[in-house]
Amino acid sequence: MTNPTPDEQVSELEELAMHRAKIAEETKNLDTLRKEYDEKIAALAGEGTTQAGPYKISVTRARRLDAKKIEAAYPVAQHPEIYKRAVDTDAFKKTVAENNREPYTTLGSPTVRIS
């Protein structure tokens, strides 16, 4: 097998980018449609579990604690037991030279953007 020429590479990249752009658009449209259906289902079924033919539909609402409200009602000075120390990565970046940060860095998945 021979290596592709630069022109062949560009052509293959163009084709892949075109297909990826189509998939991204279809995914966006399907995600929007799914969200619309979820809103309609939640409005019709209400919270809880409902049987609809062969489907068991469960509607729940996420419950999250509001950290700002907790901080206002339970200041750290009076309630240190509910607080934790955390590494300030911004301060770390300011303190440690960039070339010394590598051992403390992890790489995520590659991000591909096509415009």
PDB file of C-alpha atoms in Angstrom:
ATOM      1  CA  MET A   1       0.000   0.000   0.000  1.00  0.00           C
ATOM      2  CA  THR A   2       1.371   3.399  -0.921  1.00  0.00           C
ATOM      3  CA  ASN A   3       1.158   6.532   1.135  1.00  0.00           C
ATOM      4  CA  PRO A   4      -1.478   8.979  -0.084  1.00  0.00           C
ATOM      5  CA  THR A   5      -0.260  12.057  -1.876  1.00  0.00           C
ATOM      6  CA  PRO A   6      -0.835  15.439  -0.254  1.00  0.00           C
ATOM      7  CA  ASP A   7      -3.692  16.069  -2.703  1.00  0.00           C
ATOM      8  CA  GLU A   8      -5.270  12.716  -1.799  1.00  0.00           C
ATOM      9  CA  GLN A   9      -4.940  13.527   1.897  1.00  0.00           C
ATOM     10  CA  VAL A  10      -6.653  16.881   1.396  1.00  0.00           C
ATOM     11  CA  SER A  11      -9.410  15.223  -0.623  1.00  0.00           C
ATOM     12  CA  GLU A  12      -9.960  12.553   2.048  1.00  0.00           C
ATOM     13  CA  LEU A  13      -9.937  15.174   4.821  1.00  0.00           C
ATOM     14  CA  GLU A  14     -12.452  17.265   2.891  1.00  0.00           C
ATOM     15  CA  GLU A  15     -14.751  14.258   2.460  1.00  0.00           C
ATOM     16  CA  LEU A  16     -14.445  13.272   6.134  1.00  0.00           C
ATOM     17  CA  ALA A  17     -15.084  16.859   7.241  1.00  0.00           C
ATOM     18  CA  MET A  18     -18.159  17.085   5.012  1.00  0.00           C
ATOM     19  CA  HIS A  19     -19.632  13.854   6.414  1.00  0.00           C
ATOM     20  CA  ARG A  20     -18.796  14.894   9.970  1.00  0.00           C
ATOM     21  CA  ALA A  21     -20.501  18.260   9.452  1.00  0.00           C
ATOM     22  CA  LYS A  22     -23.634  16.460   8.192  1.00  0.00           C
ATOM     23  CA  ILE A  23     -23.602  14.116  11.197  1.00  0.00           C
ATOM     24  CA  ALA A  24     -23.130  17.060  13.574  1.00  0.00           C
ATOM     25  CA  GLU A  25     -26.113  18.875  12.034  1.00  0.00           C
ATOM     26  CA  GLU A  26     -28.300  15.756  12.169  1.00  0.00           C
ATOM     27  CA  THR A  27     -27.263  15.132  15.779  1.00  0.00           C
ATOM     28  CA  LYS A  28     -28.113  18.723  16.701  1.00  0.00           C
ATOM     29  CA  ASN A  29     -31.524  18.438  15.043  1.00  0.00           C
ATOM     30  CA  LEU A  30     -32.253  15.089  16.705  1.00  0.00           C
ATOM     31  CA  ASP A  31     -31.146  16.417  20.095  1.00  0.00           C
ATOM     32  CA  THR A  32     -33.471  19.411  19.718  1.00  0.00           C
ATOM     33  CA  LEU A  33     -36.328  17.105  18.738  1.00  0.00           C
ATOM     34  CA  ARG A  34     -35.599  14.774  21.694  1.00  0.00           C
ATOM     35  CA  LYS A  35     -35.680  17.731  24.100  1.00  0.00           C
ATOM     36  CA  GLU A  36     -39.024  18.863  22.663  1.00  0.00           C
ATOM     37  CA  TYR A  37     -40.442  15.356  23.107  1.00  0.00           C
ATOM     38  CA  ASP A  38     -39.083  15.179  26.666  1.00  0.00           C
ATOM     39  CA  GLU A  39     -40.834  18.468  27.513  1.00  0.00           C
ATOM     40  CA  LYS A  40     -44.146  17.223  26.070  1.00  0.00           C
ATOM     41  CA  ILE A  41     -43.840  13.851  27.810  1.00  0.00           C
ATOM     42  CA  ALA A  42     -43.021  15.505  31.151  1.00  0.00           C
ATOM     43  CA  ALA A  43     -45.995  17.857  30.781  1.00  0.00           C
ATOM     44  CA  LEU A  44     -48.380  15.011  29.936  1.00  0.00           C
ATOM     45  CA  ALA A  45     -47.115  12.429  32.425  1.00  0.00           C
ATOM     46  CA  GLY A  46     -46.140  14.655  35.347  1.00  0.00           C
ATOM     47  CA  GLU A  47     -43.596  13.565  37.942  1.00  0.00           C
ATOM     48  CA  GLY A  48     -43.512   9.902  38.804  1.00  0.00           C
ATOM     49  CA  THR A  49     -43.848   6.709  36.796  1.00  0.00           C
ATOM     50  CA  THR A  50     -46.484   6.154  34.124  1.00  0.00           C
ATOM     51  CA  GLN A  51     -47.190   3.142  31.933  1.00  0.00           C
ATOM     52  CA  ALA A  52     -47.839   4.044  28.286  1.00  0.00           C
ATOM     53  CA  GLY A  53     -48.425   0.889  26.277  1.00  0.00           C
ATOM     54  CA  PRO A  54     -45.216  -1.127  26.394  1.00  0.00           C
ATOM     55  CA  TYR A  55     -43.257   1.855  27.752  1.00  0.00           C
ATOM     56  CA  LYS A  56     -42.640   2.696  31.380  1.00  0.00           C
ATOM     57  CA  ILE A  57     -42.097   6.456  31.564  1.00  0.00           C
ATOM     58  CA  SER A  58     -40.340   7.937  34.582  1.00  0.00           C
ATOM     59  CA  VAL A  59     -40.246  11.689  35.047  1.00  0.00           C
ATOM     60  CA  THR A  60     -38.000  13.101  37.753  1.00  0.00           C
ATOM     61  CA  ARG A  61     -36.597  16.510  38.514  1.00  0.00           C
ATOM     62  CA  ALA A  62     -32.968  16.881  39.533  1.00  0.00           C
ATOM     63  CA  ARG A  63     -32.480  18.234  43.026  1.00  0.00           C
ATOM     64  CA  ARG A  64     -29.233  20.081  43.671  1.00  0.00           C
ATOM     65  CA  LEU A  65     -28.045  21.932  46.697  1.00  0.00           C
ATOM     66  CA  ASP A  66     -27.450  25.642  46.079  1.00  0.00           C
ATOM     67  CA  ALA A  67     -23.918  26.270  47.385  1.00  0.00           C
ATOM     68  CA  LYS A  68     -24.364  30.066  47.448  1.00  0.00           C
ATOM     69  CA  LYS A  69     -27.471  29.812  49.650  1.00  0.00           C
ATOM     70  CA  ILE A  70     -25.695  27.366  51.956  1.00  0.00           C
ATOM     71  CA  GLU A  71     -22.661  29.671  52.221  1.00  0.00           C
ATOM     72  CA  ALA A  72     -24.941  32.589  53.116  1.00  0.00           C
ATOM     73  CA  ALA A  73     -26.834  30.633  55.784  1.00  0.00           C
ATOM     74  CA  TYR A  74     -23.854  28.667  57.131  1.00  0.00           C
ATOM     75  CA  PRO A  75     -20.723  30.880  57.049  1.00  0.00           C
ATOM     76  CA  VAL A  76     -17.377  29.095  57.160  1.00  0.00           C
ATOM     77  CA  ALA A  77     -16.427  30.847  60.423  1.00  0.00           C
ATOM     78  CA  GLN A  78     -19.352  29.245  62.279  1.00  0.00           C
ATOM     79  CA  HIS A  79     -19.500  25.941  60.370  1.00  0.00           C
ATOM     80  CA  PRO A  80     -15.999  24.924  59.218  1.00  0.00           C
ATOM     81  CA  GLU A  81     -17.014  21.232  59.358  1.00  0.00           C
ATOM     82  CA  ILE A  82     -19.102  21.543  56.185  1.00  0.00           C
ATOM     83  CA  TYR A  83     -16.320  23.136  54.138  1.00  0.00           C
ATOM     84  CA  LYS A  84     -13.352  21.521  52.430  1.00  0.00           C
ATOM     85  CA  ARG A  85     -10.078  22.795  51.107  1.00  0.00           C
ATOM     86  CA  ALA A  86      -9.450  22.449  47.408  1.00  0.00           C
ATOM     87  CA  VAL A  87      -6.486  23.032  45.152  1.00  0.00           C
ATOM     88  CA  ASP A  88      -6.692  26.387  43.405  1.00  0.00           C
ATOM     89  CA  THR A  89      -5.493  25.471  39.916  1.00  0.00           C
ATOM     90  CA  ASP A  90      -5.348  29.133  38.847  1.00  0.00           C
ATOM     91  CA  ALA A  91      -2.974  29.903  41.730  1.00  0.00           C
ATOM     92  CA  PHE A  92      -0.970  26.795  40.822  1.00  0.00           C
ATOM     93  CA  LYS A  93      -0.597  28.071  37.246  1.00  0.00           C
ATOM     94  CA  LYS A  94       0.629  31.438  38.530  1.00  0.00           C
ATOM     95  CA  THR A  95       3.061  29.829  40.986  1.00  0.00           C
ATOM     96  CA  VAL A  96       4.540  26.942  38.984  1.00  0.00           C
ATOM     97  CA  ALA A  97       6.289  27.576  35.672  1.00  0.00           C
ATOM     98  CA  GLU A  98       4.537  26.066  32.658  1.00  0.00           C
ATOM     99  CA  ASN A  99       7.422  23.720  31.835  1.00  0.00           C
ATOM    100  CA  ASN A 100       7.180  22.258  35.384  1.00  0.00           C
ATOM    101  CA  ARG A 101       3.431  21.509  35.193  1.00  0.00           C
ATOM    102  CA  GLU A 102       3.662  18.474  32.895  1.00  0.00           C
ATOM    103  CA  PRO A 103       3.691  15.834  35.689  1.00  0.00           C
ATOM    104  CA  TYR A 104       0.438  17.349  37.009  1.00  0.00           C
ATOM    105  CA  THR A 105      -1.322  17.556  33.650  1.00  0.00           C
ATOM    106  CA  THR A 106      -3.657  15.059  32.012  1.00  0.00           C
ATOM    107  CA  LEU A 107      -4.734  15.123  28.391  1.00  0.00           C
ATOM    108  CA  GLY A 108      -8.374  14.858  27.462  1.00  0.00           C
ATOM    109  CA  SER A 109      -9.873  13.517  24.278  1.00  0.00           C
ATOM    110  CA  PRO A 110      -9.005  15.460  21.147  1.00  0.00           C
ATOM    111  CA  THR A 111     -11.497  18.137  20.181  1.00  0.00           C
ATOM    112  CA  VAL A 112     -12.235  18.495  16.479  1.00  0.00           C
ATOM    113  CA  ARG A 113     -13.783  21.713  15.198  1.00  0.00           C
ATOM    114  CA  ILE A 114     -14.643  22.204  11.578  1.00  0.00           C
ATOM    115  CA  SER A 115     -15.707  25.576  10.269  1.00  0.00           C
TER     116      SER A 115
END
